[in-house]
PDB file of C-alpha atoms in Angstrom:
ATOM      1  CA  MET A   1       0.028  -0.011  -0.056  1.00 52.00           C
ATOM      2  CA  SER A   2       1.308   3.524  -0.962  1.00 56.00           C
ATOM      3  CA  GLU A   3       2.284   5.853   1.708  1.00 63.00           C
ATOM      4  CA  ILE A   4       0.203   9.271   1.998  1.00 60.00           C
ATOM      5  CA  ILE A   5       2.235  12.204   2.626  1.00 59.00           C
ATOM      6  CA  LEU A   6       0.880  15.238   4.132  1.00 59.00           C
ATOM      7  CA  SER A   7       2.636  18.614   3.325  1.00 54.00           C
ATOM      8  CA  ASP A   8       1.755  21.943   3.731  1.00 60.00           C
ATOM      9  CA  TYR A   9       1.744  23.247   0.075  1.00 65.00           C
ATOM     10  CA  PHE A  10       1.811  22.059  -3.368  1.00 61.00           C
ATOM     11  CA  TYR A  11       4.637  21.763  -5.434  1.00 61.00           C
ATOM     12  CA  GLY A  12       5.383  21.307  -9.250  1.00 63.00           C
ATOM     13  CA  ASP A  13       2.750  19.427 -10.666  1.00 60.00           C
ATOM     14  CA  GLU A  14       1.097  17.983  -7.245  1.00 59.00           C
ATOM     15  CA  SER A  15      -1.884  19.969  -8.003  1.00 57.00           C
ATOM     16  CA  GLU A  16      -2.881  18.320 -10.967  1.00 57.00           C
ATOM     17  CA  GLN A  17      -3.055  15.122  -8.775  1.00 62.00           C
ATOM     18  CA  PHE A  18      -6.619  16.508  -6.999  1.00 63.00           C
ATOM     19  CA  ILE A  19      -9.829  15.998  -8.079  1.00 71.00           C
ATOM     20  CA  TYR A  20     -12.860  17.160  -6.381  1.00 79.00           C
ATOM     21  CA  PHE A  21     -16.412  15.844  -6.187  1.00 82.00           C
ATOM     22  CA  ARG A  22     -18.731  18.695  -6.744  1.00 84.00           C
ATOM     23  CA  ILE A  23     -22.115  18.872  -4.522  1.00 88.00           C
ATOM     24  CA  PRO A  24     -24.618  21.426  -5.301  1.00 87.00           C
ATOM     25  CA  ARG A  25     -25.131  24.035  -2.870  1.00 88.00           C
ATOM     26  CA  LEU A  26     -29.058  23.532  -2.880  1.00 87.00           C
ATOM     27  CA  LEU A  27     -28.480  20.060  -1.725  1.00 88.00           C
ATOM     28  CA  ILE A  28     -27.167  21.601   1.986  1.00 89.00           C
ATOM     29  CA  THR A  29     -29.533  24.613   1.994  1.00 87.00           C
ATOM     30  CA  SER A  30     -32.900  23.690   0.037  1.00 85.00           C
ATOM     31  CA  PRO A  31     -35.553  22.672   2.853  1.00 86.00           C
ATOM     32  CA  ARG A  32     -36.631  20.053   0.105  1.00 84.00           C
ATOM     33  CA  PHE A  33     -33.291  18.153   0.727  1.00 87.00           C
ATOM     34  CA  LYS A  34     -33.060  18.798   4.551  1.00 87.00           C
ATOM     35  CA  HIS A  35     -34.149  15.194   5.155  1.00 89.00           C
ATOM     36  CA  LEU A  36     -31.659  13.798   2.793  1.00 91.00           C
ATOM     37  CA  SER A  37     -28.872  11.961   4.683  1.00 93.00           C
ATOM     38  CA  THR A  38     -25.235  13.329   4.110  1.00 93.00           C
ATOM     39  CA  ASP A  39     -23.834  10.207   2.722  1.00 94.00           C
ATOM     40  CA  ALA A  40     -26.712  10.400  -0.064  1.00 93.00           C
ATOM     41  CA  LYS A  41     -25.714  13.795  -0.812  1.00 93.00           C
ATOM     42  CA  LEU A  42     -22.102  12.800  -1.460  1.00 94.00           C
ATOM     43  CA  LEU A  43     -23.076   9.848  -3.616  1.00 94.00           C
ATOM     44  CA  TYR A  44     -24.895  12.254  -5.556  1.00 92.00           C
ATOM     45  CA  GLY A  45     -21.781  14.357  -6.164  1.00 91.00           C
ATOM     46  CA  MET A  46     -19.859  10.958  -7.054  1.00 92.00           C
ATOM     47  CA  LEU A  47     -22.797  10.065  -9.452  1.00 91.00           C
ATOM     48  CA  LEU A  48     -22.335  13.568 -11.059  1.00 88.00           C
ATOM     49  CA  ASP A  49     -18.330  13.051 -11.352  1.00 87.00           C
ATOM     50  CA  ARG A  50     -19.205  10.062 -13.222  1.00 87.00           C
ATOM     51  CA  MET A  51     -21.191  11.846 -16.031  1.00 84.00           C
ATOM     52  CA  SER A  52     -17.426  12.306 -17.494  1.00 79.00           C
ATOM     53  CA  LEU A  53     -17.156   9.187 -18.576  1.00 80.00           C
ATOM     54  CA  SER A  54     -20.547   9.463 -20.598  1.00 80.00           C
ATOM     55  CA  ALA A  55     -18.791  11.325 -23.690  1.00 71.00           C
ATOM     56  CA  LYS A  56     -16.083   9.154 -23.314  1.00 79.00           C
ATOM     57  CA  ASN A  57     -17.740   6.215 -23.589  1.00 83.00           C
ATOM     58  CA  ASN A  58     -20.843   7.329 -25.798  1.00 86.00           C
ATOM     59  CA  TRP A  59     -23.420   6.609 -22.875  1.00 87.00           C
ATOM     60  CA  TYR A  60     -26.359   8.021 -24.743  1.00 87.00           C
ATOM     61  CA  ASP A  61     -29.648   6.773 -25.100  1.00 87.00           C
ATOM     62  CA  GLU A  62     -31.969   6.696 -28.164  1.00 87.00           C
ATOM     63  CA  ASP A  63     -33.417  10.292 -26.957  1.00 85.00           C
ATOM     64  CA  GLY A  64     -29.933  11.652 -26.482  1.00 85.00           C
ATOM     65  CA  ARG A  65     -30.283  11.565 -22.512  1.00 89.00           C
ATOM     66  CA  VAL A  66     -27.054  10.803 -21.002  1.00 89.00           C
ATOM     67  CA  TYR A  67     -26.754   7.703 -18.705  1.00 91.00           C
ATOM     68  CA  ILE A  68     -24.176   6.423 -16.446  1.00 92.00           C
ATOM     69  CA  TYR A  69     -22.990   2.737 -14.728  1.00 91.00           C
ATOM     70  CA  TYR A  70     -22.103   2.650 -11.234  1.00 91.00           C
ATOM     71  CA  THR A  71     -22.674  -0.699  -9.702  1.00 92.00           C
ATOM     72  CA  VAL A  72     -23.601  -1.256  -6.054  1.00 93.00           C
ATOM     73  CA  GLU A  73     -20.130  -2.903  -5.599  1.00 94.00           C
ATOM     74  CA  GLU A  74     -18.432   0.092  -6.801  1.00 93.00           C
ATOM     75  CA  ILE A  75     -20.421   2.176  -4.308  1.00 94.00           C
ATOM     76  CA  CYS A  76     -19.487  -0.084  -1.632  1.00 95.00           C
ATOM     77  CA  GLY A  77     -15.625  -0.056  -2.367  1.00 94.00           C
ATOM     78  CA  ASP A  78     -15.829   3.749  -2.747  1.00 93.00           C
ATOM     79  CA  MET A  79     -17.992   4.799   0.425  1.00 93.00           C
ATOM     80  CA  ASN A  80     -16.425   1.777   2.627  1.00 93.00           C
ATOM     81  CA  CYS A  81     -20.156   0.705   3.368  1.00 94.00           C
ATOM     82  CA  GLY A  82     -22.057  -2.741   3.120  1.00 94.00           C
ATOM     83  CA  ARG A  83     -24.271  -3.616   0.165  1.00 93.00           C
ATOM     84  CA  ASP A  84     -27.466  -2.752   2.030  1.00 93.00           C
ATOM     85  CA  LYS A  85     -26.218   0.616   2.999  1.00 94.00           C
ATOM     86  CA  ALA A  86     -25.208   1.389  -0.625  1.00 93.00           C
ATOM     87  CA  MET A  87     -28.874   0.363  -1.597  1.00 93.00           C
ATOM     88  CA  LYS A  88     -30.212   2.326   0.838  1.00 93.00           C
ATOM     89  CA  LEU A  89     -28.465   5.683  -0.235  1.00 94.00           C
ATOM     90  CA  LEU A  90     -29.625   4.931  -4.173  1.00 93.00           C
ATOM     91  CA  ALA A  91     -33.001   4.363  -2.799  1.00 92.00           C
ATOM     92  CA  GLU A  92     -33.175   7.715  -1.191  1.00 92.00           C
ATOM     93  CA  LEU A  93     -31.911   9.479  -4.122  1.00 93.00           C
ATOM     94  CA  ASP A  94     -34.360   7.447  -6.543  1.00 91.00           C
ATOM     95  CA  THR A  95     -37.469   8.315  -8.579  1.00 84.00           C
ATOM     96  CA  GLY A  96     -39.613   5.900  -7.024  1.00 79.00           C
ATOM     97  CA  LYS A  97     -38.846   5.861  -3.338  1.00 81.00           C
ATOM     98  CA  GLY A  98     -36.628   9.038  -2.813  1.00 87.00           C
ATOM     99  CA  VAL A  99     -36.167  12.388  -3.759  1.00 87.00           C
ATOM    100  CA  GLY A 100     -36.170  11.906  -7.504  1.00 88.00           C
ATOM    101  CA  LEU A 101     -32.262  13.106  -8.014  1.00 91.00           C
ATOM    102  CA  ILE A 102     -31.461   9.741 -10.252  1.00 91.00           C
ATOM    103  CA  GLU A 103     -33.594   7.298 -12.207  1.00 92.00           C
ATOM    104  CA  ARG A 104     -32.473   3.478 -12.335  1.00 92.00           C
ATOM    105  CA  ILE A 105     -33.245   1.253 -15.347  1.00 91.00           C
ATOM    106  CA  LYS A 106     -32.644  -2.479 -14.842  1.00 88.00           C
ATOM    107  CA  GLN A 107     -31.591  -4.032 -18.291  1.00 85.00           C
ATOM    108  CA  GLY A 108     -31.236  -7.567 -17.037  1.00 82.00           C
ATOM    109  CA  GLN A 109     -29.461 -10.464 -18.479  1.00 82.00           C
ATOM    110  CA  GLY A 110     -26.832  -9.929 -16.521  1.00 81.00           C
ATOM    111  CA  LYS A 111     -26.423  -6.472 -17.931  1.00 86.00           C
ATOM    112  CA  PRO A 112     -25.631  -3.414 -15.097  1.00 89.00           C
ATOM    113  CA  THR A 113     -28.454  -0.962 -14.281  1.00 91.00           C
ATOM    114  CA  LYS A 114     -28.140   2.430 -16.395  1.00 92.00           C
ATOM    115  CA  ILE A 115     -28.787   5.423 -13.872  1.00 93.00           C
ATOM    116  CA  TYR A 116     -30.052   8.599 -15.113  1.00 92.00           C
ATOM    117  CA  VAL A 117     -28.384  11.421 -13.041  1.00 90.00           C
ATOM    118  CA  LYS A 118     -31.084  14.376 -13.111  1.00 88.00           C
ATOM    119  CA  ARG A 119     -30.424  17.966 -12.739  1.00 80.00           C
ATOM    120  CA  PHE A 120     -32.457  19.715 -10.352  1.00 71.00           C
ATOM    121  CA  THR A 121     -33.853  23.285  -9.497  1.00 63.00           C
ATOM    122  CA  THR A 122     -36.291  24.820  -6.624  1.00 56.00           C
ATOM    123  CA  ARG A 123     -39.344  26.644  -7.676  1.00 56.00           C
ATOM    124  CA  ALA A 124     -39.015  28.403  -4.131  1.00 58.00           C
ATOM    125  CA  VAL A 125     -39.657  32.168  -5.135  1.00 59.00           C
ATOM    126  CA  PRO A 126     -36.858  34.040  -3.524  1.00 59.00           C
ATOM    127  CA  PRO A 127     -37.909  36.877  -0.610  1.00 66.00           C
ATOM    128  CA  PRO A 128     -38.302  40.355  -2.419  1.00 70.00           C
ATOM    129  CA  ALA A 129     -34.869  42.587  -2.203  1.00 67.00           C
ATOM    130  CA  PRO A 130     -35.244  45.716   0.020  1.00 70.00           C
ATOM    131  CA  PRO A 131     -36.462  48.355  -2.195  1.00 67.00           C
ATOM    132  CA  GLU A 132     -33.592  50.967  -3.069  1.00 60.00           C
ATOM    133  CA  PRO A 133     -33.406  54.168  -1.216  1.00 55.00           C
ATOM    134  CA  ASP A 134     -34.510  57.399  -3.132  1.00 52.00           C
ATOM    135  CA  SER A 135     -31.558  59.018  -4.695  1.00 47.00           C
ATOM    136  CA  PHE A 136     -32.881  61.840  -2.199  1.00 46.00           C
ATOM    137  CA  MET A 137     -31.881  60.782   1.208  1.00 48.00           C
ATOM    138  CA  PRO A 138     -33.952  61.933   4.028  1.00 47.00           C
ATOM    139  CA  ILE A 139     -32.495  64.813   5.868  1.00 45.00           C
ATOM    140  CA  PRO A 140     -31.857  64.894   9.666  1.00 47.00           C
ATOM    141  CA  GLU A 141     -33.263  67.830  11.631  1.00 47.00           C
ATOM    142  CA  VAL A 142     -30.818  70.457  12.113  1.00 45.00           C
ATOM    143  CA  ASP A 143     -30.918  73.463  14.453  1.00 48.00           C
ATOM    144  CA  PHE A 144     -30.285  76.446  12.344  1.00 43.00           C
ATOM    145  CA  SER A 145     -30.674  78.977  15.614  1.00 47.00           C
ATOM    146  CA  ASP A 146     -26.760  79.339  16.036  1.00 48.00           C
ATOM    147  CA  VAL A 147     -25.535  79.252  12.095  1.00 46.00           C
ATOM    148  CA  GLN A 148     -25.109  83.006  11.747  1.00 47.00           C
ATOM    149  CA  LYS A 149     -22.618  84.593  13.915  1.00 45.00           C
ATOM    150  CA  SER A 150     -21.244  87.512  11.352  1.00 46.00           C
ATOM    151  CA  GLU A 151     -22.306  90.915  11.617  1.00 47.00           C
ATOM    152  CA  LYS A 152     -24.154  90.205   8.161  1.00 48.00           C
ATOM    153  CA  PRO A 153     -27.304  87.898   8.651  1.00 49.00           C
ATOM    154  CA  THR A 154     -27.741  85.174   6.153  1.00 48.00           C
ATOM    155  CA  SER A 155     -31.201  84.783   6.828  1.00 47.00           C
ATOM    156  CA  ARG A 156     -33.968  85.118   9.410  1.00 48.00           C
ATOM    157  CA  GLY A 157     -33.902  83.435  13.082  1.00 48.00           C
ATOM    158  CA  ARG A 158     -35.292  79.866  13.087  1.00 46.00           C
ATOM    159  CA  LYS A 159     -38.584  81.207  14.747  1.00 46.00           C
ATOM    160  CA  SER A 160     -39.708  83.344  12.176  1.00 46.00           C
ATOM    161  CA  ARG A 161     -38.396  81.078   9.154  1.00 46.00           C
ATOM    162  CA  LEU A 162     -40.720  77.892  11.095  1.00 44.00           C
ATOM    163  CA  ALA A 163     -43.169  80.649  11.188  1.00 46.00           C
ATOM    164  CA  GLU A 164     -43.296  81.076   7.157  1.00 46.00           C
ATOM    165  CA  VAL A 165     -43.427  77.354   6.652  1.00 43.00           C
ATOM    166  CA  GLU A 166     -46.385  77.245   8.667  1.00 45.00           C
ATOM    167  CA  LYS A 167     -48.260  80.102   7.057  1.00 46.00           C
ATOM    168  CA  SER A 168     -47.316  78.897   3.846  1.00 45.00           C
ATOM    169  CA  ASP A 169     -49.047  75.245   4.375  1.00 46.00           C
ATOM    170  CA  PRO A 170     -50.468  75.122   8.182  1.00 45.00           C
ATOM    171  CA  ASN A 171     -51.806  71.473   7.417  1.00 46.00           C
ATOM    172  CA  HIS A 172     -48.820  69.846   6.905  1.00 45.00           C
ATOM    173  CA  THR A 173     -46.618  70.466   9.606  1.00 43.00           C
ATOM    174  CA  ASN A 174     -47.220  67.467  11.451  1.00 43.00           C
ATOM    175  CA  ARG A 175     -44.012  65.849  12.994  1.00 41.00           C
ATOM    176  CA  SER A 176     -45.936  62.182  12.974  1.00 40.00           C
ATOM    177  CA  HIS A 177     -45.422  61.863   8.977  1.00 38.00           C
ATOM    178  CA  PRO A 178     -42.500  59.941   8.051  1.00 40.00           C
ATOM    179  CA  ASP A 179     -39.747  61.680   6.123  1.00 40.00           C
ATOM    180  CA  PHE A 180     -40.904  60.216   2.866  1.00 41.00           C
ATOM    181  CA  SER A 181     -43.908  58.185   1.807  1.00 41.00           C
ATOM    182  CA  HIS A 182     -45.229  57.082  -1.289  1.00 42.00           C
ATOM    183  CA  PRO A 183     -48.970  57.571  -2.402  1.00 42.00           C
ATOM    184  CA  ASP A 184     -50.794  55.821  -5.248  1.00 40.00           C
ATOM    185  CA  PRO A 185     -48.407  55.871  -8.166  1.00 39.00           C
ATOM    186  CA  SER A 186     -51.295  56.039 -10.550  1.00 36.00           C
ATOM    187  CA  ILE A 187     -51.931  59.848  -9.784  1.00 35.00           C
ATOM    188  CA  SER A 188     -49.984  61.835 -12.333  1.00 37.00           C
ATOM    189  CA  PRO A 189     -50.766  65.528 -12.343  1.00 41.00           C
ATOM    190  CA  ARG A 190     -48.259  68.064 -14.691  1.00 42.00           C
ATOM    191  CA  TYR A 191     -46.065  68.631 -11.806  1.00 43.00           C
ATOM    192  CA  PRO A 192     -47.183  65.662  -9.104  1.00 44.00           C
ATOM    193  CA  PRO A 193     -47.726  67.584  -5.868  1.00 42.00           C
ATOM    194  CA  TYR A 194     -46.214  64.158  -3.953  1.00 37.00           C
ATOM    195  CA  GLY A 195     -43.313  63.539  -6.019  1.00 38.00           C
ATOM    196  CA  GLU A 196     -44.368  60.635  -8.456  1.00 42.00           C
ATOM    197  CA  MET A 197     -42.004  61.378 -11.302  1.00 45.00           C
ATOM    198  CA  ASP A 198     -42.007  58.079 -12.947  1.00 48.00           C
ATOM    199  CA  GLY A 199     -40.959  58.563 -16.675  1.00 50.00           C
ATOM    200  CA  ILE A 200     -39.500  62.205 -16.025  1.00 62.00           C
ATOM    201  CA  ASP A 201     -36.023  62.306 -17.114  1.00 79.00           C
ATOM    202  CA  ARG A 202     -33.399  63.594 -14.476  1.00 87.00           C
ATOM    203  CA  ASN A 203     -31.658  65.368 -17.194  1.00 90.00           C
ATOM    204  CA  GLN A 204     -34.632  66.939 -18.498  1.00 91.00           C
ATOM    205  CA  ILE A 205     -34.917  68.364 -14.973  1.00 92.00           C
ATOM    206  CA  ARG A 206     -31.541  69.495 -14.851  1.00 92.00           C
ATOM    207  CA  GLU A 207     -31.745  71.534 -18.153  1.00 92.00           C
ATOM    208  CA  GLU A 208     -34.847  72.951 -17.243  1.00 92.00           C
ATOM    209  CA  LEU A 209     -33.420  74.344 -13.941  1.00 94.00           C
ATOM    210  CA  LYS A 210     -30.075  75.547 -15.731  1.00 93.00           C
ATOM    211  CA  GLU A 211     -32.337  77.464 -17.883  1.00 92.00           C
ATOM    212  CA  ASN A 212     -34.504  78.751 -14.909  1.00 92.00           C
ATOM    213  CA  ILE A 213     -31.265  79.647 -12.841  1.00 92.00           C
ATOM    214  CA  ASP A 214     -29.399  81.148 -16.173  1.00 91.00           C
ATOM    215  CA  TYR A 215     -26.456  78.442 -15.508  1.00 91.00           C
ATOM    216  CA  GLU A 216     -23.876  80.147 -17.935  1.00 90.00           C
ATOM    217  CA  HIS A 217     -24.094  83.387 -16.487  1.00 89.00           C
ATOM    218  CA  LEU A 218     -23.546  82.150 -12.803  1.00 90.00           C
ATOM    219  CA  ARG A 219     -20.140  79.846 -13.942  1.00 87.00           C
ATOM    220  CA  SER A 220     -19.146  83.220 -15.022  1.00 88.00           C
ATOM    221  CA  GLN A 221     -20.005  84.858 -11.852  1.00 87.00           C
ATOM    222  CA  CYS A 222     -19.201  82.354  -8.954  1.00 90.00           C
ATOM    223  CA  PRO A 223     -17.317  79.430  -8.402  1.00 89.00           C
ATOM    224  CA  TYR A 224     -18.107  76.579 -10.851  1.00 88.00           C
ATOM    225  CA  ASP A 225     -18.068  74.089  -7.945  1.00 89.00           C
ATOM    226  CA  ASP A 226     -20.577  76.138  -5.832  1.00 89.00           C
ATOM    227  CA  VAL A 227     -23.138  76.381  -8.670  1.00 91.00           C
ATOM    228  CA  GLU A 228     -22.632  72.923  -9.832  1.00 92.00           C
ATOM    229  CA  SER A 229     -23.446  71.423  -6.048  1.00 90.00           C
ATOM    230  CA  LEU A 230     -26.523  73.872  -5.700  1.00 93.00           C
ATOM    231  CA  LEU A 231     -27.787  72.822  -9.316  1.00 93.00           C
ATOM    232  CA  GLU A 232     -27.489  68.937  -8.154  1.00 92.00           C
ATOM    233  CA  LEU A 233     -29.335  69.791  -4.875  1.00 92.00           C
ATOM    234  CA  MET A 234     -32.021  71.202  -6.592  1.00 94.00           C
ATOM    235  CA  VAL A 235     -32.375  68.488  -9.380  1.00 93.00           C
ATOM    236  CA  ASP A 236     -32.205  65.828  -6.393  1.00 92.00           C
ATOM    237  CA  VAL A 237     -35.417  67.889  -4.736  1.00 93.00           C
ATOM    238  CA  VAL A 238     -37.376  68.440  -7.872  1.00 93.00           C
ATOM    239  CA  SER A 239     -36.726  64.542  -9.120  1.00 91.00           C
ATOM    240  CA  SER A 240     -37.627  62.953  -5.950  1.00 89.00           C
ATOM    241  CA  THR A 241     -40.158  60.453  -5.676  1.00 89.00           C
ATOM    242  CA  ALA A 242     -41.020  61.034  -2.174  1.00 89.00           C
ATOM    243  CA  SER A 243     -44.173  62.540  -1.118  1.00 90.00           C
ATOM    244  CA  THR A 244     -42.667  64.609   2.109  1.00 93.00           C
ATOM    245  CA  ILE A 245     -39.162  66.569   2.807  1.00 92.00           C
ATOM    246  CA  ARG A 246     -37.668  67.963   5.962  1.00 91.00           C
ATOM    247  CA  ILE A 247     -36.893  71.527   5.628  1.00 91.00           C
ATOM    248  CA  GLY A 248     -35.372  73.173   8.871  1.00 85.00           C
ATOM    249  CA  GLY A 249     -36.942  70.579  11.117  1.00 86.00           C
ATOM    250  CA  GLU A 250     -40.127  70.556   9.264  1.00 89.00           C
ATOM    251  CA  VAL A 251     -41.966  67.684   7.365  1.00 92.00           C
ATOM    252  CA  LEU A 252     -43.303  69.640   4.313  1.00 93.00           C
ATOM    253  CA  PRO A 253     -45.215  68.270   1.387  1.00 93.00           C
ATOM    254  CA  LEU A 254     -42.491  68.009  -1.468  1.00 91.00           C
ATOM    255  CA  GLY A 255     -45.210  69.248  -4.207  1.00 91.00           C
ATOM    256  CA  PRO A 256     -45.010  72.746  -3.155  1.00 92.00           C
ATOM    257  CA  VAL A 257     -41.188  72.628  -2.317  1.00 93.00           C
ATOM    258  CA  LYS A 258     -40.740  71.479  -5.806  1.00 93.00           C
ATOM    259  CA  GLU A 259     -42.565  74.552  -7.210  1.00 92.00           C
ATOM    260  CA  ARG A 260     -40.429  77.054  -4.905  1.00 93.00           C
ATOM    261  CA  PHE A 261     -37.348  75.045  -6.372  1.00 94.00           C
ATOM    262  CA  ARG A 262     -38.456  75.697  -9.855  1.00 93.00           C
ATOM    263  CA  GLN A 263     -38.836  79.262  -9.051  1.00 91.00           C
ATOM    264  CA  LEU A 264     -35.214  79.922  -8.283  1.00 93.00           C
ATOM    265  CA  ASP A 265     -33.408  82.386 -10.353  1.00 92.00           C
ATOM    266  CA  SER A 266     -29.625  83.413 -10.805  1.00 91.00           C
ATOM    267  CA  SER A 267     -30.213  86.101  -8.135  1.00 90.00           C
ATOM    268  CA  HIS A 268     -31.499  83.742  -5.438  1.00 91.00           C
ATOM    269  CA  ILE A 269     -28.175  81.219  -6.277  1.00 92.00           C
ATOM    270  CA  GLU A 270     -26.100  84.291  -5.903  1.00 91.00           C
ATOM    271  CA  TYR A 271     -27.764  84.871  -2.535  1.00 88.00           C
ATOM    272  CA  VAL A 272     -27.015  81.552  -1.284  1.00 89.00           C
ATOM    273  CA  ILE A 273     -23.352  81.438  -2.400  1.00 89.00           C
ATOM    274  CA  ASP A 274     -22.939  84.932  -0.797  1.00 86.00           C
ATOM    275  CA  SER A 275     -24.453  83.737   2.707  1.00 83.00           C
ATOM    276  CA  LEU A 276     -22.160  80.472   2.586  1.00 84.00           C
ATOM    277  CA  LYS A 277     -19.149  83.139   1.990  1.00 85.00           C
ATOM    278  CA  GLN A 278     -20.567  84.973   4.949  1.00 82.00           C
ATOM    279  CA  THR A 279     -21.156  82.275   7.178  1.00 80.00           C
ATOM    280  CA  THR A 280     -18.025  81.691   9.708  1.00 81.00           C
ATOM    281  CA  THR A 281     -20.004  79.106  12.335  1.00 84.00           C
ATOM    282  CA  LYS A 282     -19.109  75.621  11.401  1.00 84.00           C
ATOM    283  CA  ILE A 283     -22.245  73.575   9.648  1.00 84.00           C
ATOM    284  CA  ASN A 284     -22.611  70.080  10.513  1.00 86.00           C
ATOM    285  CA  ASN A 285     -25.279  69.049   8.007  1.00 89.00           C
ATOM    286  CA  ILE A 286     -24.388  71.057   5.093  1.00 88.00           C
ATOM    287  CA  ARG A 287     -27.255  69.373   2.894  1.00 89.00           C
ATOM    288  CA  ALA A 288     -29.773  70.188   5.581  1.00 90.00           C
ATOM    289  CA  TYR A 289     -28.479  74.152   5.729  1.00 88.00           C
ATOM    290  CA  LEU A 290     -28.487  74.534   1.889  1.00 90.00           C
ATOM    291  CA  LEU A 291     -31.914  73.090   1.653  1.00 91.00           C
ATOM    292  CA  THR A 292     -33.175  75.464   4.084  1.00 91.00           C
ATOM    293  CA  VAL A 293     -31.338  78.216   2.759  1.00 89.00           C
ATOM    294  CA  LEU A 294     -32.568  77.457  -1.024  1.00 93.00           C
ATOM    295  CA  TYR A 295     -36.114  77.165   0.146  1.00 92.00           C
ATOM    296  CA  ASN A 296     -36.147  80.429   2.210  1.00 90.00           C
ATOM    297  CA  ALA A 297     -34.278  82.126  -0.367  1.00 89.00           C
ATOM    298  CA  PRO A 298     -37.337  83.838  -2.388  1.00 88.00           C
ATOM    299  CA  VAL A 299     -38.601  85.379   0.942  1.00 86.00           C
ATOM    300  CA  THR A 300     -35.398  86.048   2.872  1.00 84.00           C
ATOM    301  CA  ILE A 301     -33.848  87.602  -0.218  1.00 80.00           C
ATOM    302  CA  GLY A 302     -34.778  91.026  -0.035  1.00 75.00           C
ATOM    303  CA  PRO A 303     -34.192  91.449   3.653  1.00 68.00           C
ATOM    304  CA  TYR A 304     -30.768  89.998   3.667  1.00 64.00           C
ATOM    305  CA  TYR A 305     -29.719  92.685   1.097  1.00 61.00           C
ATOM    306  CA  SER A 306     -31.673  95.450   2.639  1.00 64.00           C
ATOM    307  CA  ALA A 307     -29.808  94.664   6.300  1.00 61.00           C
ATOM    308  CA  ALA A 308     -26.690  94.550   4.401  1.00 55.00           C
ATOM    309  CA  VAL A 309     -27.018  98.108   2.691  1.00 49.00           C
ATOM    310  CA  ARG A 310     -28.384  99.438   6.107  1.00 56.00           C
ATOM    311  CA  HIS A 311     -25.051  98.017   7.964  1.00 52.00           C
ATOM    312  CA  ASP A 312     -22.709  99.449   5.141  1.00 51.00           C
ATOM    313  CA  PHE A 313     -24.032 102.926   5.153  1.00 48.00           C
ATOM    314  CA  GLY A 314     -25.817 103.203   8.748  1.00 50.00           C
TER     315      GLY A 314
END
């Protein structure tokens, strides 16, 4: 009997000496095969390995189906078991008594039994994948009461801004609403008030907003990165498929917010960029801050520049 040497590494052509049996993963993981014994699963892998001999020996029936020969004696020798155990394992796999992974056809007259090894799949429906988050992420609540510390205020205080929001739509400030909700997608007005933008091209929205804010003019007057970042944030809002959005700590219906963002022009963008330059306090959530400033820009731009003029000439 030849000696078996155990070593840590493969050297030279030693790797070619190892051929492995393949056992389908579903035999281990599928509930359908949980009752199947481990030895029966191993035997199925050994039967699959025998399939490679079919092409060499032209083992095909009149319908072109592949079969193999694997006698009980060979199974006993390979699995080191008795005849009764080998017959039991074949029965576990057989179509008649077992799970149907093989079909045995006796030929008689001293000829070995044909074994058809069957492929299998499960028809179990996989669990649905979790829904992908909207490209427009929920905005955490941010306290803006201490954002402005410079001599030139950039926007109104938190209380006045919240008062404006409540007046604009007092029926949609209930904090019990989730950040985003999705109503019946069959509703499709011209500019859907609750964010149903299915079929609307994001690039189309981007071009619309670029025209609204006179994008080329802004690029010549303001830093490119600032203009581009604000534009992308506006596109996120207008193309969102959510129904609500958090602005300045308040949950608002997205429809009116979209309409206000569509009303922004170059002067509003310049105002927001100028406000950023004047802000000296660290802003922890810049996205939430910019959302609030953009939303309030049509209301606060006038008082902001009036205050600046009074400061300069007062």
